[in-house]
Amino acid sequence: MTDLDIAEVAHRAGVPASTLRFYEEKGLIASIGRRGLRRQYDPGVLERLALIGAGRTAGFSLDEIGRMFAPDGQPRIDRQVLAAKAEELDRTIRELGVLRDSLRHAAACPAPSHMECSTFRRLLKAAASRAAAGARKRTARRS
């Protein structure tokens, strides 16, 4: 397969050319040269962009994704990091499930005011408790 210019890569990967330039600045991808003013890429960049996209969808930062590639550009993905992210996603899914159920309850609650509904107040208290715990975790990580 022949080299691809930035417009073709952007089109095939479904990202704007500005994203490709940004990823290049971050060291996530590399062009192989230029043809005129247009950057050229090896076709393998499309697979790398797919991995970057999957990582972003899973919630990894660009820095975390960058560490998933060896110096030679080949994927070097730590399985423990993947397992930890899967656990984090499981927690998020559980929390979102509770939030979804809370919203459904609030939408259908027959109480004249949500604040008069004991179920709603219990859900509100639980949400406040989770938010406070999350804030404590973020503060502890910064220390």
N, CA, C and O atoms as a DFTB+ gen file, in Angstrom:
572 C
 N C O
     1  1       0.851      -1.180       0.000
     2  2       0.000       0.000       0.000
     3  2       0.897       1.244       0.000
     4  3       1.974       1.236       0.597
     5  1       0.464       2.279      -0.650
     6  2       1.260       3.498      -0.740
     7  2       1.043       4.385       0.474
     8  3       0.094       4.215       1.240
     9  1       1.946       5.329       0.621
    10  2       1.839       6.281       1.727
    11  2       0.537       7.071       1.594
    12  3      -0.004       7.238       0.501
    13  1       0.056       7.546       2.733
    14  2      -1.198       8.298       2.774
    15  2      -0.910       9.728       3.191
    16  3      -0.087       9.971       4.074
    17  1      -1.588      10.675       2.556
    18  2      -1.396      12.056       3.010
    19  2      -2.355      12.338       4.156
    20  3      -3.273      11.562       4.421
    21  1      -2.135      13.443       4.822
    22  2      -2.873      13.776       6.043
    23  2      -4.385      13.803       5.822
    24  3      -5.151      13.405       6.699
    25  1      -4.809      14.274       4.652
    26  2      -6.255      14.341       4.388
    27  2      -6.853      12.942       4.298
    28  3      -7.948      12.698       4.805
    29  1      -6.135      12.022       3.652
    30  2      -6.629      10.653       3.521
    31  2      -6.674       9.959       4.883
    32  3      -7.638       9.260       5.198
    33  1      -5.633      10.153       5.685
    34  2      -5.610       9.553       7.025
    35  2      -6.757      10.115       7.863
    36  3      -7.463       9.369       8.542
    37  1      -6.936      11.428       7.811
    38  2      -8.018      12.054       8.575
    39  2      -9.369      11.478       8.153
    40  3     -10.214      11.168       8.993
    41  1      -9.557      11.341       6.858
    42  2     -10.825      10.808       6.343
    43  2     -11.039       9.362       6.803
    44  3     -12.103       9.021       7.320
    45  1     -10.032       8.524       6.614
    46  2     -10.168       7.100       6.966
    47  2     -10.292       6.882       8.469
    48  3     -11.010       5.987       8.914
    49  1      -9.593       7.698       9.247
    50  2      -9.630       7.531      10.708
    51  2     -10.822       8.236      11.343
    52  3     -11.161       7.972      12.496
    53  1     -11.457       9.131      10.593
    54  2     -12.611       9.831      11.137
    55  2     -12.253      10.895      12.161
    56  3     -13.035      11.188      13.065
    57  1     -11.072      11.467      12.014
    58  2     -10.649      12.544      12.909
    59  2     -10.194      13.727      12.067
    60  3      -9.756      13.539      10.932
    61  1     -10.289      14.936      12.596
    62  2      -9.804      16.083      11.827
    63  2      -8.275      16.060      11.708
    64  3      -7.581      15.474      12.540
    65  1      -7.774      16.703      10.669
    66  2      -6.327      16.803      10.475
    67  2      -5.660      17.472      11.676
    68  3      -4.519      17.149      12.007
    69  1      -6.351      18.388      12.320
    70  2      -5.778      19.049      13.504
    71  2      -5.506      18.037      14.614
    72  3      -4.536      18.184      15.358
    73  1      -6.344      17.018      14.734
    74  2      -6.115      15.965      15.728
    75  2      -4.859      15.185      15.382
    76  3      -4.070      14.847      16.264
    77  1      -4.671      14.898      14.098
    78  2      -3.459      14.185      13.685
    79  2      -2.214      15.005      14.006
    80  3      -1.219      14.469      14.494
    81  1      -2.273      16.291      13.733
    82  2      -1.125      17.147      14.047
    83  2      -0.875      17.178      15.559
    84  3       0.273      17.147      16.003
    85  1      -1.959      17.240      16.345
    86  2      -1.825      17.241      17.799
    87  2      -1.223      15.922      18.284
    88  3      -0.321      15.923      19.122
    89  1      -1.719      14.796      17.759
    90  2      -1.171      13.491      18.143
    91  2       0.312      13.406      17.777
    92  3       1.105      12.802      18.499
    93  1       0.670      14.010      16.663
    94  2       2.071      14.015      16.260
    95  2       2.904      14.838      17.245
    96  3       4.002      14.430      17.624
    97  1       2.385      15.991      17.657
    98  2       3.087      16.814      18.651
    99  2       3.276      16.059      19.960
   100  3       4.307      16.202      20.617
   101  1       2.280      15.249      20.346
   102  2       2.338      14.465      21.587
   103  2       3.203      13.214      21.446
   104  3       3.473      12.534      22.436
   105  1       3.637      12.907      20.228
   106  2       4.468      11.732      20.008
   107  2       3.688      10.445      19.855
   108  3       4.273       9.363      19.907
   109  1       2.379      10.536      19.668
   110  2       1.558       9.332      19.531
   111  2       1.638       8.735      18.128
   112  3       1.531       7.520      17.961
   113  1       1.823       9.571      17.139
   114  2       1.997       9.120      15.762
   115  2       3.153       9.921      15.167
   116  3       3.586      10.926      15.730
   117  1       3.640       9.457      14.028
   118  2       4.726      10.180      13.361
   119  2       4.489      10.142      11.859
   120  3       4.133       9.105      11.299
   121  1       4.690      11.270      11.225
   122  2       4.629      11.296       9.768
   123  2       5.957      10.773       9.244
   124  3       6.962      10.776       9.955
   125  1       5.951      10.328       8.007
   126  2       7.183       9.792       7.424
   127  2       7.821      10.786       6.461
   128  3       8.826      10.485       5.817
   129  1       7.232      11.959       6.371
   130  2       7.775      12.985       5.497
   131  2       6.670      13.879       4.983
   132  3       5.564      13.921       5.521
   133  1       7.007      14.593       3.925
   134  2       6.040      15.514       3.321
   135  2       6.081      15.382       1.813
   136  3       7.111      15.062       1.219
   137  1       4.960      15.631       1.228
   138  2       4.859      15.782      -0.217
   139  2       4.283      17.172      -0.406
   140  3       3.089      17.398      -0.213
   141  1       5.138      18.086      -0.780
   142  2       4.732      19.488      -0.799
   143  2       4.576      19.930       0.645
   144  3       5.488      19.763       1.455
   145  1       3.427      20.490       0.962
   146  2       3.159      20.936       2.331
   147  2       2.378      19.905       3.143
   148  3       2.109      20.117       4.326
   149  1       2.019      18.805       2.516
   150  2       1.162      17.823       3.185
   151  2       1.980      16.707       3.833
   152  3       2.855      16.107       3.209
   153  1       1.672      16.452       5.083
   154  2       2.333      15.358       5.791
   155  2       1.926      14.034       5.148
   156  3       0.805      13.874       4.665
   157  1       2.865      13.096       5.158
   158  2       2.634      11.758       4.643
   159  2       2.770      10.757       5.792
   160  3       3.598      10.926       6.687
   161  1       1.948       9.722       5.748
   162  2       1.966       8.702       6.801
   163  2       2.028       7.318       6.182
   164  3       1.523       7.074       5.086
   165  1       2.661       6.426       6.918
   166  2       2.646       5.016       6.568
   167  2       1.223       4.509       6.810
   168  3       0.581       4.959       7.759
   169  1       0.713       3.597       5.995
   170  2      -0.654       3.081       6.205
   171  2      -0.869       2.460       7.594
   172  3      -2.001       2.405       8.074
   173  1       0.199       1.997       8.234
   174  2       0.073       1.431       9.581
   175  2      -0.417       2.423      10.616
   176  3      -0.835       2.025      11.703
   177  1      -0.374       3.710      10.298
   178  2      -0.843       4.731      11.228
   179  2      -2.335       4.556      11.510
   180  3      -2.818       4.940      12.575
   181  1      -3.060       3.978      10.559
   182  2      -4.502       3.794      10.757
   183  2      -4.779       2.816      11.902
   184  3      -5.701       3.024      12.691
   185  1      -3.987       1.764      11.988
   186  2      -4.144       0.816      13.093
   187  2      -3.785       1.488      14.419
   188  3      -4.465       1.295      15.426
   189  1      -2.732       2.261      14.407
   190  2      -2.314       2.977      15.620
   191  2      -3.408       3.960      16.053
   192  3      -3.701       4.084      17.242
   193  1      -4.000       4.647      15.093
   194  2      -5.094       5.577      15.418
   195  2      -6.306       4.825      15.962
   196  3      -7.013       5.336      16.831
   197  1      -6.549       3.625      15.461
   198  2      -7.645       2.808      15.999
   199  2      -7.374       2.454      17.462
   200  3      -8.286       2.493      18.288
   201  1      -6.122       2.108      17.785
   202  2      -5.761       1.815      19.175
   203  2      -5.906       3.053      20.054
   204  3      -6.394       2.969      21.181
   205  1      -5.483       4.194      19.535
   206  2      -5.621       5.444      20.292
   207  2      -7.103       5.733      20.530
   208  3      -7.493       6.103      21.637
   209  1      -7.923       5.566      19.503
   210  2      -9.363       5.796      19.640
   211  2      -9.998       4.861      20.658
   212  3     -10.835       5.278      21.459
   213  1      -9.595       3.591      20.623
   214  2     -10.133       2.634      21.597
   215  2      -9.722       3.025      23.014
   216  3     -10.519       2.946      23.949
   217  1      -8.478       3.444      23.156
   218  2      -8.000       3.884      24.479
   219  2      -8.760       5.093      24.975
   220  3      -9.132       5.157      26.146
   221  1      -8.996       6.055      24.095
   222  2      -9.753       7.262      24.484
   223  2     -11.177       6.878      24.887
   224  3     -11.705       7.382      25.878
   225  1     -11.790       5.990      24.121
   226  2     -13.154       5.552      24.446
   227  2     -13.196       4.868      25.803
   228  3     -14.167       5.019      26.545
   229  1     -12.156       4.121      26.131
   230  2     -12.093       3.429      27.420
   231  2     -11.788       4.379      28.572
   232  3     -11.903       4.003      29.739
   233  1     -11.397       5.622      28.242
   234  2     -11.143       6.597      29.294
   235  2      -9.685       6.816      29.625
   236  3      -9.375       7.479      30.615
   237  1      -8.773       6.275      28.821
   238  2      -7.355       6.519      29.056
   239  2      -6.993       7.916      28.573
   240  3      -7.530       8.395      27.575
   241  1      -6.086       8.560      29.282
   242  2      -5.569       9.860      28.845
   243  2      -4.593       9.634      27.699
   244  3      -4.129       8.515      27.483
   245  1      -4.283      10.691      26.971
   246  2      -3.306      10.567      25.893
   247  2      -1.932      10.185      26.435
   248  3      -1.197       9.445      25.782
   249  1      -1.581      10.677      27.608
   250  2      -0.303      10.295      28.212
   251  2      -0.282       8.805      28.541
   252  3       0.718       8.126      28.307
   253  1      -1.394       8.299      29.085
   254  2      -1.476       6.863      29.380
   255  2      -1.383       6.046      28.094
   256  3      -0.713       5.014      28.052
   257  1      -2.051       6.510      27.060
   258  2      -2.002       5.810      25.774
   259  2      -0.586       5.834      25.221
   260  3      -0.109       4.831      24.689
   261  1       0.083       6.964      25.341
   262  2       1.456       7.063      24.869
   263  2       2.375       6.051      25.522
   264  3       3.291       5.534      24.882
   265  1       2.136       5.766      26.793
   266  2       2.953       4.776      27.505
   267  2       2.634       3.349      27.069
   268  3       3.347       2.416      27.439
   269  1       1.580       3.172      26.292
   270  2       1.200       1.834      25.825
   271  2       1.929       1.443      24.536
   272  3       1.672       0.382      23.968
   273  1       2.835       2.306      24.083
   274  2       3.611       2.008      22.891
   275  2       5.085       1.957      23.250
   276  3       5.587       2.824      23.965
   277  1       5.776       0.945      22.755
   278  2       7.219       0.808      22.961
   279  2       7.940       1.867      22.121
   280  3       7.339       2.455      21.222
   281  1       9.201       2.109      22.403
   282  2       9.949       3.096      21.613
   283  2       9.938       2.812      20.101
   284  3      10.040       3.735      19.294
   285  1       9.814       1.535      19.726
   286  2       9.774       1.202      18.299
   287  2       8.381       1.411      17.691
   288  3       8.175       1.159      16.503
   289  1       7.423       1.876      18.517
   290  2       6.079       2.167      18.028
   291  2       5.097       1.016      18.140
   292  3       3.904       1.188      17.888
   293  1       5.589      -0.159      18.517
   294  2       4.701      -1.308      18.648
   295  2       3.921      -1.240      19.962
   296  3       4.445      -0.760      20.968
   297  1       2.679      -1.714      19.961
   298  2       1.904      -1.706      21.208
   299  2       2.600      -2.533      22.291
   300  3       3.098      -3.630      22.036
   301  1       2.619      -1.987      23.487
   302  2       3.180      -2.652      24.659
   303  2       2.204      -2.338      25.788
   304  3       2.427      -1.427      26.585
   305  1       1.141      -3.092      25.842
   306  2       0.037      -2.768      26.741
   307  2       0.124      -3.622      27.993
   308  3       0.093      -4.851      27.924
   309  1       0.232      -2.966      29.128
   310  2       0.314      -3.623      30.426
   311  2      -1.064      -4.193      30.774
   312  3      -2.037      -3.451      30.906
   313  1      -1.132      -5.481      30.916
   314  2      -2.419      -6.146      31.189
   315  2      -3.003      -5.725      32.538
   316  3      -4.223      -5.684      32.698
   317  1      -2.148      -5.417      33.502
   318  2      -2.651      -4.959      34.800
   319  2      -3.320      -3.593      34.667
   320  3      -4.313      -3.319      35.341
   321  1      -2.786      -2.749      33.811
   322  2      -3.395      -1.438      33.570
   323  2      -4.769      -1.631      32.937
   324  3      -5.727      -0.943      33.289
   325  1      -4.857      -2.581      31.993
   326  2      -6.153      -2.869      31.368
   327  2      -7.157      -3.402      32.391
   328  3      -8.322      -3.004      32.392
   329  1      -6.703      -4.291      33.249
   330  2      -7.594      -4.850      34.267
   331  2      -8.077      -3.767      35.232
   332  3      -9.244      -3.752      35.622
   333  1      -7.175      -2.865      35.612
   334  2      -7.565      -1.773      36.518
   335  2      -8.570      -0.849      35.844
   336  3      -9.517      -0.391      36.484
   337  1      -8.373      -0.570      34.554
   338  2      -9.327       0.290      33.828
   339  2     -10.672      -0.416      33.713
   340  3     -11.717       0.226      33.813
   341  1     -10.659      -1.726      33.504
   342  2     -11.918      -2.478      33.433
   343  2     -12.673      -2.388      34.759
   344  3     -13.894      -2.233      34.773
   345  1     -11.940      -2.485      35.876
   346  2     -12.574      -2.342      37.197
   347  2     -13.155      -0.939      37.362
   348  3     -14.263      -0.773      37.872
   349  1     -12.403       0.058      36.930
   350  2     -12.877       1.442      37.005
   351  2     -14.153       1.615      36.175
   352  3     -15.095       2.281      36.604
   353  1     -14.171       1.015      34.997
   354  2     -15.371       1.093      34.150
   355  2     -16.548       0.382      34.804
   356  3     -17.683       0.853      34.724
   357  1     -16.284      -0.753      35.454
   358  2     -17.358      -1.454      36.172
   359  2     -17.967      -0.560      37.251
   360  3     -19.187      -0.503      37.401
   361  1     -17.101       0.148      38.013
   362  2     -17.604       1.067      39.047
   363  2     -18.441       2.177      38.415
   364  3     -19.514       2.522      38.911
   365  1     -17.940       2.723      37.323
   366  2     -18.666       3.800      36.634
   367  2     -20.008       3.301      36.128
   368  3     -21.012       4.006      36.237
   369  1     -20.037       2.102      35.580
   370  2     -21.297       1.525      35.083
   371  2     -22.291       1.362      36.228
   372  3     -23.473       1.674      36.084
   373  1     -21.800       0.868      37.371
   374  2     -22.701       0.723      38.526
   375  2     -23.245       2.077      38.969
   376  3     -24.439       2.217      39.235
   377  1     -22.357       3.078      39.045
   378  2     -22.784       4.417      39.461
   379  2     -23.773       5.013      38.468
   380  3     -24.756       5.638      38.866
   381  1     -23.518       4.823      37.190
   382  2     -24.443       5.337      36.180
   383  2     -25.780       4.607      36.221
   384  3     -26.825       5.202      35.958
   385  1     -25.748       3.321      36.548
   386  2     -26.997       2.568      36.698
   387  2     -27.845       3.126      37.836
   388  3     -29.061       3.270      37.703
   389  1     -27.197       3.440      38.953
   390  2     -27.906       4.043      40.086
   391  2     -28.451       5.410      39.683
   392  3     -29.591       5.747      40.001
   393  1     -27.646       6.187      38.991
   394  2     -28.087       7.504      38.543
   395  2     -29.280       7.392      37.599
   396  3     -30.249       8.140      37.729
   397  1     -29.211       6.452      36.641
   398  2     -30.316       6.234      35.717
   399  2     -31.596       5.872      36.477
   400  3     -32.665       6.420      36.207
   401  1     -31.477       4.951      37.421
   402  2     -32.646       4.544      38.194
   403  2     -33.194       5.705      39.016
   404  3     -34.406       5.848      39.170
   405  1     -32.291       6.535      39.544
   406  2     -32.716       7.702      40.318
   407  2     -33.487       8.682      39.443
   408  3     -34.522       9.209      39.852
   409  1     -32.986       8.919      38.254
   410  2     -33.684       9.822      37.333
   411  2     -35.047       9.273      36.940
   412  3     -36.029      10.013      36.865
   413  1     -35.098       7.984      36.694
   414  2     -36.397       7.376      36.352
   415  2     -37.382       7.502      37.508
   416  3     -38.564       7.781      37.310
   417  1     -36.869       7.291      38.725
   418  2     -37.749       7.434      39.885
   419  2     -38.227       8.882      40.009
   420  3     -39.414       9.138      40.210
   421  1     -37.301       9.809      39.888
   422  2     -37.657      11.220      40.025
   423  2     -38.674      11.629      38.964
   424  3     -39.573      12.423      39.240
   425  1     -38.538      11.099      37.771
   426  2     -39.462      11.448      36.684
   427  2     -40.863      10.891      36.929
   428  3     -41.851      11.497      36.515
   429  1     -40.954       9.744      37.599
   430  2     -42.253       9.100      37.792
   431  2     -42.794       9.223      39.213
   432  3     -43.886       8.730      39.498
   433  1     -42.061       9.861      40.094
   434  2     -42.444       9.929      41.504
   435  2     -43.784      10.662      41.676
   436  3     -43.950      11.760      41.145
   437  1     -44.744      10.071      42.412
   438  2     -46.052      10.703      42.592
   439  2     -46.088      11.770      43.689
   440  3     -47.105      12.441      43.864
   441  1     -44.987      11.930      44.429
   442  2     -44.988      12.924      45.514
   443  2     -45.158      14.324      44.930
   444  3     -44.677      14.601      43.831
   445  1     -45.849      15.218      45.669
   446  2     -46.059      16.580      45.171
   447  2     -44.744      17.325      44.903
   448  3     -44.660      18.133      43.979
   449  1     -43.736      17.052      45.705
   450  2     -42.417      17.662      45.539
   451  2     -41.383      16.559      45.707
   452  3     -41.558      15.660      46.530
   453  1     -40.317      16.623      44.939
   454  2     -39.288      15.595      45.074
   455  2     -38.701      15.574      46.479
   456  3     -38.312      14.518      46.978
   457  1     -38.637      16.731      47.109
   458  2     -38.067      16.786      48.451
   459  2     -38.991      16.148      49.486
   460  3     -38.567      15.892      50.613
   461  1     -40.230      15.890      49.125
   462  2     -41.160      15.191      50.030
   463  2     -41.101      13.686      49.843
   464  3     -41.728      12.941      50.596
   465  1     -40.352      13.232      48.844
   466  2     -40.243      11.806      48.543
   467  2     -39.073      11.217      49.323
   468  3     -37.932      11.647      49.151
   469  1     -39.347      10.242      50.173
   470  2     -38.282       9.642      50.991
   471  2     -37.264       8.910      50.112
   472  3     -36.071       8.918      50.416
   473  1     -37.712       8.293      49.053
   474  2     -36.787       7.598      48.157
   475  2     -35.850       8.598      47.481
   476  3     -34.645       8.365      47.395
   477  1     -36.402       9.703      47.005
   478  2     -35.594      10.724      46.352
   479  2     -34.574      11.308      47.329
   480  3     -33.414      11.512      46.970
   481  1     -35.004      11.574      48.557
   482  2     -34.088      12.142      49.549
   483  2     -32.964      11.159      49.889
   484  3     -31.822      11.566      50.100
   485  1     -33.292       9.874      49.940
   486  2     -32.278       8.850      50.201
   487  2     -31.280       8.800      49.041
   488  3     -30.073       8.706      49.264
   489  1     -31.777       8.861      47.820
   490  2     -30.906       8.859      46.641
   491  2     -30.019      10.100      46.613
   492  3     -28.843      10.028      46.255
   493  1     -30.594      11.233      46.992
   494  2     -29.848      12.489      47.028
   495  2     -28.721      12.418      48.062
   496  3     -27.602      12.863      47.804
   497  1     -29.024      11.863      49.216
   498  2     -28.019      11.724      50.266
   499  2     -26.898      10.790      49.813
   500  3     -25.725      11.059      50.073
   501  1     -27.247       9.704      49.145
   502  2     -26.239       8.762      48.645
   503  2     -25.359       9.431      47.585
   504  3     -24.147       9.217      47.557
   505  1     -25.966      10.232      46.722
   506  2     -25.200      10.934      45.688
   507  2     -24.224      11.918      46.320
   508  3     -23.081      12.031      45.877
   509  1     -24.662      12.623      47.342
   510  2     -23.788      13.572      48.031
   511  2     -22.630      12.843      48.700
   512  3     -21.501      13.333      48.696
   513  1     -22.902      11.694      49.265
   514  2     -21.869      10.902      49.922
   515  2     -20.831      10.418      48.906
   516  3     -19.631      10.461      49.177
   517  1     -21.291       9.957      47.731
   518  2     -20.364       9.515      46.680
   519  2     -19.522      10.681      46.177
   520  3     -18.327      10.520      45.933
   521  1     -20.124      11.835      46.023
   522  2     -19.386      13.012      45.549
   523  2     -18.306      13.403      46.548
   524  3     -17.188      13.734      46.152
   525  1     -18.623      13.369      47.822
   526  2     -17.642      13.719      48.857
   527  2     -16.500      12.702      48.870
   528  3     -15.338      13.079      49.016
   529  1     -16.825      11.422      48.718
   530  2     -15.788      10.385      48.695
   531  2     -14.878      10.575      47.485
   532  3     -13.663      10.411      47.589
   533  1     -15.456      10.918      46.347
   534  2     -14.657      11.167      45.143
   535  2     -13.733      12.353      45.318
   536  3     -12.589      12.326      44.866
   537  1     -14.223      13.396      45.973
   538  2     -13.398      14.586      46.212
   539  2     -12.233      14.243      47.137
   540  3     -11.116      14.719      46.934
   541  1     -12.489      13.428      48.139
   542  2     -11.417      13.008      49.064
   543  2     -10.362      12.203      48.308
   544  3      -9.167      12.382      48.542
   545  1     -10.789      11.320      47.405
   546  2      -9.847      10.517      46.621
   547  2      -8.980      11.393      45.746
   548  3      -7.769      11.189      45.658
   549  1      -9.603      12.380      45.088
   550  2      -8.848      13.278      44.191
   551  2      -7.836      14.084      44.986
   552  3      -6.711      14.290      44.532
   553  1      -8.227      14.541      46.170
   554  2      -7.332      15.316      47.018
   555  2      -6.159      14.432      47.478
   556  3      -5.015      14.886      47.499
   557  1      -6.435      13.196      47.840
   558  2      -5.392      12.274      48.311
   559  2      -4.406      11.976      47.179
   560  3      -3.206      11.870      47.430
   561  1      -4.887      11.840      45.941
   562  2      -3.991      11.555      44.806
   563  2      -3.059      12.723      44.525
   564  3      -1.920      12.517      44.106
   565  1      -3.524      13.940      44.750
   566  2      -2.700      15.133      44.493
   567  2      -1.612      15.299      45.528
   568  3      -0.578      15.909      45.256
   569  1      -1.838      14.755      46.725
   570  2      -0.874      14.921      47.840
   571  2       0.354      14.085      47.643
   572  3       1.256      14.107      48.480
